[in-house]
Coordinates of C-alpha atoms and ligand atoms in Angstrom, one line a residue:
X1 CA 18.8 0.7 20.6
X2 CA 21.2 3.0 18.8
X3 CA 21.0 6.4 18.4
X4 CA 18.7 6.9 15.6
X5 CA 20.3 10.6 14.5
X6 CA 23.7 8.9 14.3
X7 CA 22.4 6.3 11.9
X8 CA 20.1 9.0 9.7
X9 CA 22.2 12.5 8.7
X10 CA 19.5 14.5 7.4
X11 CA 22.0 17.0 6.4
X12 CA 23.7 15.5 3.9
X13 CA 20.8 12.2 3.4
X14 CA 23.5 9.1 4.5
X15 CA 21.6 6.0 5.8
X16 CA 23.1 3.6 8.4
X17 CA 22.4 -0.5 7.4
X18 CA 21.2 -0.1 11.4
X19 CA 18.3 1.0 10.0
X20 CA 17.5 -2.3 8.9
X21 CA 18.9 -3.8 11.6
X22 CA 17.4 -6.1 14.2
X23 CA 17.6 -4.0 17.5
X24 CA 15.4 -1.4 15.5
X25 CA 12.9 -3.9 14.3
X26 CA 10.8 -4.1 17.6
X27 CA 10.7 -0.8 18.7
X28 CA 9.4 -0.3 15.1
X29 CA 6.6 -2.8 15.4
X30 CA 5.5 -0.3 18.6
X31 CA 6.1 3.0 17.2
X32 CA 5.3 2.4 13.7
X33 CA 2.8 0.0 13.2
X34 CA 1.2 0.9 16.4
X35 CA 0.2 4.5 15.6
X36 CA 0.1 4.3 12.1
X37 CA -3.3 4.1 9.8
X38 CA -2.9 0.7 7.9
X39 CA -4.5 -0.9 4.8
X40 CA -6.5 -4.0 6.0
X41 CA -9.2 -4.7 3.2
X42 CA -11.4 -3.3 1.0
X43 CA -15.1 -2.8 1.5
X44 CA -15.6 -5.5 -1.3
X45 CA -14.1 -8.2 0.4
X46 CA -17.3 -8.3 3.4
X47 CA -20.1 -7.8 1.0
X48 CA -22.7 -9.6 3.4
X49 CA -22.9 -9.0 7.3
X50 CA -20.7 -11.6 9.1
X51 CA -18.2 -11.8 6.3
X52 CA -14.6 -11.9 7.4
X53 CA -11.4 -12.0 6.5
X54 CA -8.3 -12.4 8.6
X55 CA -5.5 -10.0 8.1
X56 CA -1.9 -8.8 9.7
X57 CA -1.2 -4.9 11.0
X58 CA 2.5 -5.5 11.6
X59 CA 3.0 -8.7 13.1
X60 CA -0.3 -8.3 14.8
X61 CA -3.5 -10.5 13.8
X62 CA -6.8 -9.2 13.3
X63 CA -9.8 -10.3 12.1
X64 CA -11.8 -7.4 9.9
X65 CA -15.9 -8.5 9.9
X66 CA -19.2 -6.6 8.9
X67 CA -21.3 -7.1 11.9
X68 CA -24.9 -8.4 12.3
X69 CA -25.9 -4.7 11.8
X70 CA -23.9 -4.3 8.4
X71 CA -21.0 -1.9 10.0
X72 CA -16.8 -2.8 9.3
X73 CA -15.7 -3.6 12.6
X74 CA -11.9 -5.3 13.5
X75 CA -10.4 -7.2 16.9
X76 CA -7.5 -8.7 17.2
X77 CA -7.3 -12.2 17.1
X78 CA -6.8 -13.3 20.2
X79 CA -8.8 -15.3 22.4
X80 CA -9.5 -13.5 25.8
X81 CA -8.8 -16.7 27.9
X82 CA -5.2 -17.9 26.8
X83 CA -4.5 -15.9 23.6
X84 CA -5.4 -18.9 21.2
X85 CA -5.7 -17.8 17.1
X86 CA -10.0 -17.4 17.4
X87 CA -10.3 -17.4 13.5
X88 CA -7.5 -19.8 12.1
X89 CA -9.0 -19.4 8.1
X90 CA -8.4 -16.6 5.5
X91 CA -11.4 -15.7 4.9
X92 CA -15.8 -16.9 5.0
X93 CA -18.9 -15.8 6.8
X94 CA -19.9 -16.7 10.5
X95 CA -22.0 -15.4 12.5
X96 CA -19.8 -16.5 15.9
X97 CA -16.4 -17.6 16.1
X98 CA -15.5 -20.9 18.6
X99 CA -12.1 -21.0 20.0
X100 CA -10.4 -24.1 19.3
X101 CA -8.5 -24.7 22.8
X102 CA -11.7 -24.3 25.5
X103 CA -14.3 -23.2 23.2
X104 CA -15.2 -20.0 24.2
X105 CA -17.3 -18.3 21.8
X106 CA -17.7 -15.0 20.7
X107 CA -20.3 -13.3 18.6
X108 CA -19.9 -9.6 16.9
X109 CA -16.9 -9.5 19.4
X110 CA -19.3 -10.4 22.7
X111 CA -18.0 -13.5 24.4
X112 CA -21.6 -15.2 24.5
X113 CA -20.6 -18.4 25.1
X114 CA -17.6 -20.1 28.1
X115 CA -18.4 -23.8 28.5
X116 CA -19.1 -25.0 31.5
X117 CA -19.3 -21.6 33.2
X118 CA -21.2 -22.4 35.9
X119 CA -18.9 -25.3 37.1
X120 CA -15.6 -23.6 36.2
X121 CA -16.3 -20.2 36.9
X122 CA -19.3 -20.2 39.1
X123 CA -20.7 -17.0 37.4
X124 CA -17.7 -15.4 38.4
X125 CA -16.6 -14.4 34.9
X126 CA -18.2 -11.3 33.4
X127 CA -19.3 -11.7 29.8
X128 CA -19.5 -7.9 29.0
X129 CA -15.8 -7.6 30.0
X130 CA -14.3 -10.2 28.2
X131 CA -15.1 -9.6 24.7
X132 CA -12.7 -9.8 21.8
X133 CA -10.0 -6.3 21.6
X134 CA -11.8 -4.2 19.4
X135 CA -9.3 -2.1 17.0
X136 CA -10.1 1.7 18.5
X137 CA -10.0 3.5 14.7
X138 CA -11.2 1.7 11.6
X139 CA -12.7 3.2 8.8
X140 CA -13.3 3.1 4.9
X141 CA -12.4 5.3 2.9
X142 CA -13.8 5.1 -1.2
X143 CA -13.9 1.2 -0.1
X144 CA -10.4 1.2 1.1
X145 CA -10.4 0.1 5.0
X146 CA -8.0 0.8 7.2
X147 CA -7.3 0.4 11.3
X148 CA -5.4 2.2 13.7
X149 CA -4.3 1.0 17.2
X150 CA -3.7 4.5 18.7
X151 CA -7.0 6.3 19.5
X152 CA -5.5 9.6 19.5
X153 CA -4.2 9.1 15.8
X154 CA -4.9 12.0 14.0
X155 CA -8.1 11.3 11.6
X156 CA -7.7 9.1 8.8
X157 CA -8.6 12.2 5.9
X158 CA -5.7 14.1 7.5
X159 CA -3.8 10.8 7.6
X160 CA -3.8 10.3 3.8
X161 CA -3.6 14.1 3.4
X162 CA -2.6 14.8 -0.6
X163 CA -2.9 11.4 -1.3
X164 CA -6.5 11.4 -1.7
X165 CA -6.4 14.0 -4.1
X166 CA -4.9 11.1 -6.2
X167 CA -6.6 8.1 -4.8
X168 CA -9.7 9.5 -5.7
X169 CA -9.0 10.6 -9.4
X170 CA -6.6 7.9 -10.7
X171 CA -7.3 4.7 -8.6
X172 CA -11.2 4.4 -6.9
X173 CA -12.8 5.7 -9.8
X174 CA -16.3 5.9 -7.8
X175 CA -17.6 8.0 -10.3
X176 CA -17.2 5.2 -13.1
X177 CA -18.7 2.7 -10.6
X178 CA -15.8 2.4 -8.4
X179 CA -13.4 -0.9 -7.4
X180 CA -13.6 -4.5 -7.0
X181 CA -11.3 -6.7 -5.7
X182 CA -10.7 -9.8 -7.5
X183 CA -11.2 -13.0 -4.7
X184 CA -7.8 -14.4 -3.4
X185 CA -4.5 -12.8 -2.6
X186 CA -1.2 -13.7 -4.0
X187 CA 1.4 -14.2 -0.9
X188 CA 4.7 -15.1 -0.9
X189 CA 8.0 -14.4 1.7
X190 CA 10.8 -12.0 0.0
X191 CA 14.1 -12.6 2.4
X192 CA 14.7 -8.5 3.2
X193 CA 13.4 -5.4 5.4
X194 CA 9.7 -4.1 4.8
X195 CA 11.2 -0.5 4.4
X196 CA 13.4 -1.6 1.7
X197 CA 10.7 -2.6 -0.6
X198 CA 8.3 0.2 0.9
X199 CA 10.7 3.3 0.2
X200 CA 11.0 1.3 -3.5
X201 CA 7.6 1.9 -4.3
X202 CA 7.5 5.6 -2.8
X203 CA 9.4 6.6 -5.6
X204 CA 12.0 4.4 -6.7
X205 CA 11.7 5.4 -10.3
X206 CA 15.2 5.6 -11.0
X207 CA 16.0 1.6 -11.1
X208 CA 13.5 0.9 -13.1
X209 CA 15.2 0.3 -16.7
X210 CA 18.5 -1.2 -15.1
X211 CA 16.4 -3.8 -13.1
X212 CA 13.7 -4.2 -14.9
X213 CA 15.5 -4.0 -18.4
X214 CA 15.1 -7.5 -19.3
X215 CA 11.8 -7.4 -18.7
X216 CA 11.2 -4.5 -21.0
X217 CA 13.0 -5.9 -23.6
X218 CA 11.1 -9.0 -23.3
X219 CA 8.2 -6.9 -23.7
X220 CA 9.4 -5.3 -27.1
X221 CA 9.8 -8.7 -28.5
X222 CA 6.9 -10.4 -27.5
X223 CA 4.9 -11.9 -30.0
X224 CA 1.6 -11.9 -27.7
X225 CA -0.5 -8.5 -28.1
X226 CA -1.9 -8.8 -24.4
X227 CA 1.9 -8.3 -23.8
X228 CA 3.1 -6.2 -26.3
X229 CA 0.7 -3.7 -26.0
X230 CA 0.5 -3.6 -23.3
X231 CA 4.1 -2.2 -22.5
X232 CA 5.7 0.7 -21.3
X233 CA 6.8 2.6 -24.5
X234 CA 4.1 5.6 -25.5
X235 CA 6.1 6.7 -28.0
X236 CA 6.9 9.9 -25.3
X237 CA 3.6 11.4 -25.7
X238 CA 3.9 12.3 -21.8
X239 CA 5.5 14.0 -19.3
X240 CA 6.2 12.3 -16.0
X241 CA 7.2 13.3 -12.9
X242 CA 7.5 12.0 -8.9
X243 CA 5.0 13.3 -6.0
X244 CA 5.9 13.8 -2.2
X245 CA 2.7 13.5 -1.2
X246 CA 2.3 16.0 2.2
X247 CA 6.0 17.2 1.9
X248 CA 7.3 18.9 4.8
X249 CA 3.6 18.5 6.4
X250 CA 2.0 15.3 7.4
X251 CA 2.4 11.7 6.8
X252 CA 4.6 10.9 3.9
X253 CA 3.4 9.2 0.6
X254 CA 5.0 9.2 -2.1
X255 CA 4.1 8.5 -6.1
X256 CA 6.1 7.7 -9.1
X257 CA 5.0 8.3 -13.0
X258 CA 2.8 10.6 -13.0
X259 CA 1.7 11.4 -16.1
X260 CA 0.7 14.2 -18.2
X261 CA 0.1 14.1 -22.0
X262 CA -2.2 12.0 -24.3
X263 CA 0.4 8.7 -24.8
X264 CA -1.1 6.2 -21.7
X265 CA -4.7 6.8 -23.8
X266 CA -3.2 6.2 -27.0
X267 CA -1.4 3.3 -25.8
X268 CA -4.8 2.2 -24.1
X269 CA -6.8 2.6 -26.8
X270 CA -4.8 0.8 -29.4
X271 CA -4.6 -2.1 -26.3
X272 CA -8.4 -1.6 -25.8
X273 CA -9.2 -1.8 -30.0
X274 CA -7.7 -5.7 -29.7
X275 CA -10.2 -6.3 -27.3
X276 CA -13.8 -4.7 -29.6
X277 CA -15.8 -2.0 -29.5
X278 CA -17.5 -2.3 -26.5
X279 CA -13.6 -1.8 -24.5
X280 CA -12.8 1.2 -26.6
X281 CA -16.1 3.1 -26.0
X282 CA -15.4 2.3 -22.1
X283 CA -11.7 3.9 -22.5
X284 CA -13.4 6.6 -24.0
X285 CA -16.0 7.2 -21.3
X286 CA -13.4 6.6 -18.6
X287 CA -11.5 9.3 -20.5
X288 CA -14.6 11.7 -20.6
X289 CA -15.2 11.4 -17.2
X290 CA -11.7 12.2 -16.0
X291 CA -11.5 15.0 -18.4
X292 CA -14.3 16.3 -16.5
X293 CA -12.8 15.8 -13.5
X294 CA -9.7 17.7 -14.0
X295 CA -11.4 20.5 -16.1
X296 CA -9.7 23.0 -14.5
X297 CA -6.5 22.2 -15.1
X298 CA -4.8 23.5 -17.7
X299 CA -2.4 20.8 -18.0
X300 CA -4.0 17.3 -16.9
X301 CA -2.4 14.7 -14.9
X302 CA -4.1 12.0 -16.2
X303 CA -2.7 9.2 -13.9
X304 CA 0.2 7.4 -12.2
X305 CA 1.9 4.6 -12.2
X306 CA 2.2 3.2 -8.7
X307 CA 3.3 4.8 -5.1
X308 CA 3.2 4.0 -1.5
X309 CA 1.0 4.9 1.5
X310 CA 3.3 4.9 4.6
X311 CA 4.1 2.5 5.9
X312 CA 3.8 -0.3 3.8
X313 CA 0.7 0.3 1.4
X314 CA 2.2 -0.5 -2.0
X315 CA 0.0 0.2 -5.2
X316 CA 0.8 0.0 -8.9
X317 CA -1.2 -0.5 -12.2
X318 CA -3.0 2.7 -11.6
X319 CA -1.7 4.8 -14.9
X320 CA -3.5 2.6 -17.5
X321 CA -7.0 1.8 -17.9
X322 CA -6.2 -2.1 -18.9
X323 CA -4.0 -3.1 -16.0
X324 CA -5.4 -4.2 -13.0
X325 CA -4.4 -1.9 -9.6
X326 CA -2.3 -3.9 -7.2
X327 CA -2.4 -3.3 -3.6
X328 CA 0.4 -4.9 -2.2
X329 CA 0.7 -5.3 1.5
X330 CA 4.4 -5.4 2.6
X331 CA 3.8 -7.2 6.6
X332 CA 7.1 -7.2 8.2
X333 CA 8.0 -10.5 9.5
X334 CA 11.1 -9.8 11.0
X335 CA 13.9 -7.4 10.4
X336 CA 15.0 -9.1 7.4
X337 CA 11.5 -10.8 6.2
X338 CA 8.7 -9.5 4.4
X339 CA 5.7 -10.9 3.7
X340 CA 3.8 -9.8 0.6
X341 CA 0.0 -10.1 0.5
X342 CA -0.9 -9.0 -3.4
X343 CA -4.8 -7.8 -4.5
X344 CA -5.9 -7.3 -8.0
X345 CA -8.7 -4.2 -8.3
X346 CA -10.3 -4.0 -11.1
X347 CA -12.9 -1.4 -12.6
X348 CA -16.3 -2.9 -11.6
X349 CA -18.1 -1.3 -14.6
X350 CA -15.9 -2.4 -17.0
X351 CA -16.6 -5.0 -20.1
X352 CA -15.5 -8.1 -18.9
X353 CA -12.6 -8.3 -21.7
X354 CA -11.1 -5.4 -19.8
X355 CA -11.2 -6.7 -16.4
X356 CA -9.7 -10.1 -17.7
X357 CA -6.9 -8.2 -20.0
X358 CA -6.7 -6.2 -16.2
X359 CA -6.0 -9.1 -14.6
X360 CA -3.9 -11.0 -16.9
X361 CA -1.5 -7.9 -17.3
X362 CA -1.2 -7.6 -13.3
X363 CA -0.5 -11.0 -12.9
X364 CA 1.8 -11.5 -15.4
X365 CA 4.2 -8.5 -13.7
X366 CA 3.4 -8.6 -10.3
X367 CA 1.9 -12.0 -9.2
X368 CA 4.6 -13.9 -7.0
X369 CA 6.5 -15.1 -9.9
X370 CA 5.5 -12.6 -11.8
X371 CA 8.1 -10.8 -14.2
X372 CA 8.6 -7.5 -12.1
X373 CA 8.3 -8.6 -8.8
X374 CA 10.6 -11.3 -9.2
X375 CA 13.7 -8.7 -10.1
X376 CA 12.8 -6.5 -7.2
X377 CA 12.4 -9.5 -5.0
X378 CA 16.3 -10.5 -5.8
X379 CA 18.1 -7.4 -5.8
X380 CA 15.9 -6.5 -2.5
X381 CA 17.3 -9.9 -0.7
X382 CA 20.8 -9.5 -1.9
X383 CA 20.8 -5.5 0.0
X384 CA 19.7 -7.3 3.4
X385 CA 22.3 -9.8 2.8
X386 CA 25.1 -7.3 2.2
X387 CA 24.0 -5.2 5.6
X388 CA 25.4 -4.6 8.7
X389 CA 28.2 -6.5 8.9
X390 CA 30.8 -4.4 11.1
X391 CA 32.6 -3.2 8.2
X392 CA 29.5 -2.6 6.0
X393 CA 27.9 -0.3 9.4
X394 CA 30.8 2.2 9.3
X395 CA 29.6 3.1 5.7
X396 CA 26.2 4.6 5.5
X397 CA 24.3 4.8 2.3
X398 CA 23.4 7.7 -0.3
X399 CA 19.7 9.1 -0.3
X400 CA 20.8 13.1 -1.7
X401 CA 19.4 12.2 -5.1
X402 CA 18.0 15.8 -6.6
X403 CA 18.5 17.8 -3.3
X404 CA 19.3 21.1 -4.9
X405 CA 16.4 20.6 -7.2
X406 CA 14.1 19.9 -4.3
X407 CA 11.1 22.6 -4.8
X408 CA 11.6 23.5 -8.2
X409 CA 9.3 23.1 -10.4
X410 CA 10.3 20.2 -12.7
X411 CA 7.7 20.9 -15.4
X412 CA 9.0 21.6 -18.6
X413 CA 8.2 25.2 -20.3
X414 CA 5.3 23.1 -22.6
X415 CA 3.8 22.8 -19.0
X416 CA 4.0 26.3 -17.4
X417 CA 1.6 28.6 -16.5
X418 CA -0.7 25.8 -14.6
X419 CA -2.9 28.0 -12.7
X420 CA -3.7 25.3 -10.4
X421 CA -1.4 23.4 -8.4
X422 CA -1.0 19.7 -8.4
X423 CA -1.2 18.4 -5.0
X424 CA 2.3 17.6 -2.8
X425 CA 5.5 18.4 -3.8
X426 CA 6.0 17.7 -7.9
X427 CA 9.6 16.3 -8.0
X428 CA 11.2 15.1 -11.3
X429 CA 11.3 11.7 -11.8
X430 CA 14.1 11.0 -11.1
X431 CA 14.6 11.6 -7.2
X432 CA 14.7 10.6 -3.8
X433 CA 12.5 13.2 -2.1
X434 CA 10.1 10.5 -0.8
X435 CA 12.4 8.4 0.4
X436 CA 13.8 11.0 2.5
X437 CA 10.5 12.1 3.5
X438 CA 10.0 8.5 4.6
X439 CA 12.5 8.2 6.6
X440 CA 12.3 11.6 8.1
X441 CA 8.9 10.6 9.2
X442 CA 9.8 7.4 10.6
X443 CA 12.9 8.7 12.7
X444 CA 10.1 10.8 14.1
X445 CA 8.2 8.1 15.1
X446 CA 11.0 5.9 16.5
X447 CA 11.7 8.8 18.8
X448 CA 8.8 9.1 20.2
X449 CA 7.4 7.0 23.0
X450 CA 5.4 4.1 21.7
X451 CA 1.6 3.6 21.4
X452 CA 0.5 1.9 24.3
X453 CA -2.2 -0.7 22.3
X454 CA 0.0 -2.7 20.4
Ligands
FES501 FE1 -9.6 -19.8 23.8 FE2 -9.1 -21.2 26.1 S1 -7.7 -20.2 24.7 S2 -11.0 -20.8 25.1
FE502 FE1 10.9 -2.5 -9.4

């Protein structure tokens, strides 16, 4: 493997295309995926005991299940006698699961059932030993589940760190009746490196109206009002800026857009007035209830536009209160494949109108051929075509966006005098703080020896 500090100079922020490269990719399936705290589900997924689902963490399959006693519980998906796939479907409820090759069975991860045991195995097996691998660390957190192969990982509060602060306010909503997760998952392959599209979401805001620009413009012209107002213009009414999210301290996430100003609820509002009373009065109560949340702040941040949980824990839709919130899983798949697994939340207490207008808006941006994704998806395949050829390796690539602002404050003098600070590091929008965190991070990992469950 190559020397990682030759291919990151934290100095000056160059990035090697090694980075991206395959002889990193495995050791980053160990190091990264195998210690880290990863997104597998949401609690609304397994609403009745013995409801599954089958999900990825890294390359590795898992099965996430609420047990017969109603608890989360996750094993990876691998029968104990010759490694066969024990739970070949997406998703469903059973109460054992029957390996396909020999038929051993396994209920609430006991092996209770090995045909023919007596003759094949004259009671030599042990039942009690041969369970399915339980994952060591999973946990929900506000409905979000996620698993961790390393049981020393730190816990999964200090894990997320400054995040929640955000997740809490802007995105669960528990105290307006929290999340639900719309059934099915959009999936589709995008040709590139998971950290490419990963570090994108941390805080990528700076490509947005270069690649996105037709999309916007498509927007302005749009003759349909579930599109047109639903767009991105609010007339300025805010102020936005970029969050590293446990800066120099912990795990790096990162956020982009985050808003402060009254122009997302105007531009709700007028969305929400299309759609009858009953939607408006909701935007209003959401609105009351956040108000009330962030009443000590002199200066509100009312909500975000999207961010990333490292590693790959994509999320967008969360600055408006008629989009639906993505969660978009980026599995690697190789060093240049990334698999994209895409949920739509939606406010359970909402009118219906609302969660449908949610839905429709998320779907038409970020479904796979949806008219966001779809620019990302070719600019992000045409980076892990143009890397690492010998030429392209001897010139690395420019992450110093904003250094020598780095721990300013970037609010504007409207904005001064907050007595309270916003959680992270506030950034202006235009940076590349998280990115650098994120890599910073992950080097850190990469050096260090590997977790020994995965
Ligand atoms: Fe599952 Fe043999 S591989 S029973
Ligand atoms: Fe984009």
């Amino acid at each position: 493997m190559p020397d990682l500090r030759s291919l990151i100079d934290q100095k000056h922020w160059l990035i090697g295309d090694q980075v991206f490269a395959q002889d990193i990719y495995q050791r980053e399936l160990e190091t990264v995926f195998g210690r880290c705290w990863l997104f597998v589900g949401h609690d609304s997924m397994v609403p009745k005991p013995h409801d599954y689902f089958t999900h990825f963490m890294g390359e590795t399959g898992v099965i996430v299940q609420r047990d017969g006693a109603g608890r989360i519980r996750g094993y990876l998906n691998k029968c104990r006698h010759r490694g066969n796939i024990v739970c070949p479907y997406d998703r469903g409820n059973a109460k054992n699961f029957s390996c396909a090759y020999h038929g051993w069975v396994y209920s609430d991860g006991k092996l209770i059932g090995v045909p023919h045991s007596d003759e094949a195995y004259a009671g030599g097996i042990n039942f009690d030993e041969w369970g399915l691998v339980e994952i060591p660390k999973l946990q929900s957190w506000g409905g979000l589940i996620f698993g961790c192969w390393d049981p020393d990982a730190i816990s999964l509060d200090d894990y997320l760190g400054d995040a929640r602060w955000y997740l809490e306010h802007f995105l669960l909503r528990e105290k307006l009746g929290g999340l639900e997760v719309i059934p099915g998952v959009q999936r589709y392959m995008v040709p590139t490196n998971w950290k490419i599209v990963s570090e994108n979401l941390a805080g990528d805001h700076y490509h947005f109206m270069v690649t996105h620009g037709g999309f916007v413009e498509a927007l302005r012209k749009s003759e349909d009002k579930r599109i047109a107002l639903t767009g991105v213009s609010t007339g300025g009414r805010f102020h936005a800026f970029s969050v590293a999210l446990n800066h120099d301290h912990g795990v790096p996430h990162g956020i982009f857009q985050l808003r402060s100003g009254s122009g997302q609820l105007e531009t709700d509002l007028t969305a929400a007035e299309e759609l009858g009373p009953e939607a408006v009065a909701w935007v209003h109560e959401r609105q009351r209830v956040l108000e009330e949340e962030l009443k000590d702040f002199k200066h509100k941040p009312y909500s975000f536009q999207g961010g990333n949980i490292f590693p790959n824990l994509g999320l967008t839709g969360v600055g408006s209160a008629l989009y639906g919130k993505a969660f978009m899983l980026h599995h690697p798949r190789g060093a240049d494949r990334t698999e994209v697994w895409t949920w739509c939340a939606v406010e359970k207490n909402a009118p219906a109108a609302v969660k449908e207008r949610a839905r429709f808006v998320l779907m038409q941006r970020f479904a796979a051929t949806g008219m966001v994704v779809s620019d990302d998806s070719a600019i992000f395949e045409r980076i892990a075509e143009n890397l690492n050829t010998p030429p392209s390796r001897q010139w690395p690539m420019h992450y110093a966006m904003a250094m020598a602002q780095e721990g300013e404050d970037p609010r504007p003098a409207a904005l001064a005098g907050e007595p309270q600070r916003w959680p992270g590091l506030l950034t202006q929008t235009f940076q590349e703080t998280a990115q650098r965190d994120f890599y910073r991070y992950w080097s850190e990992l990469m050096n260090t020896n590997p977790a020994p469950a995965n």
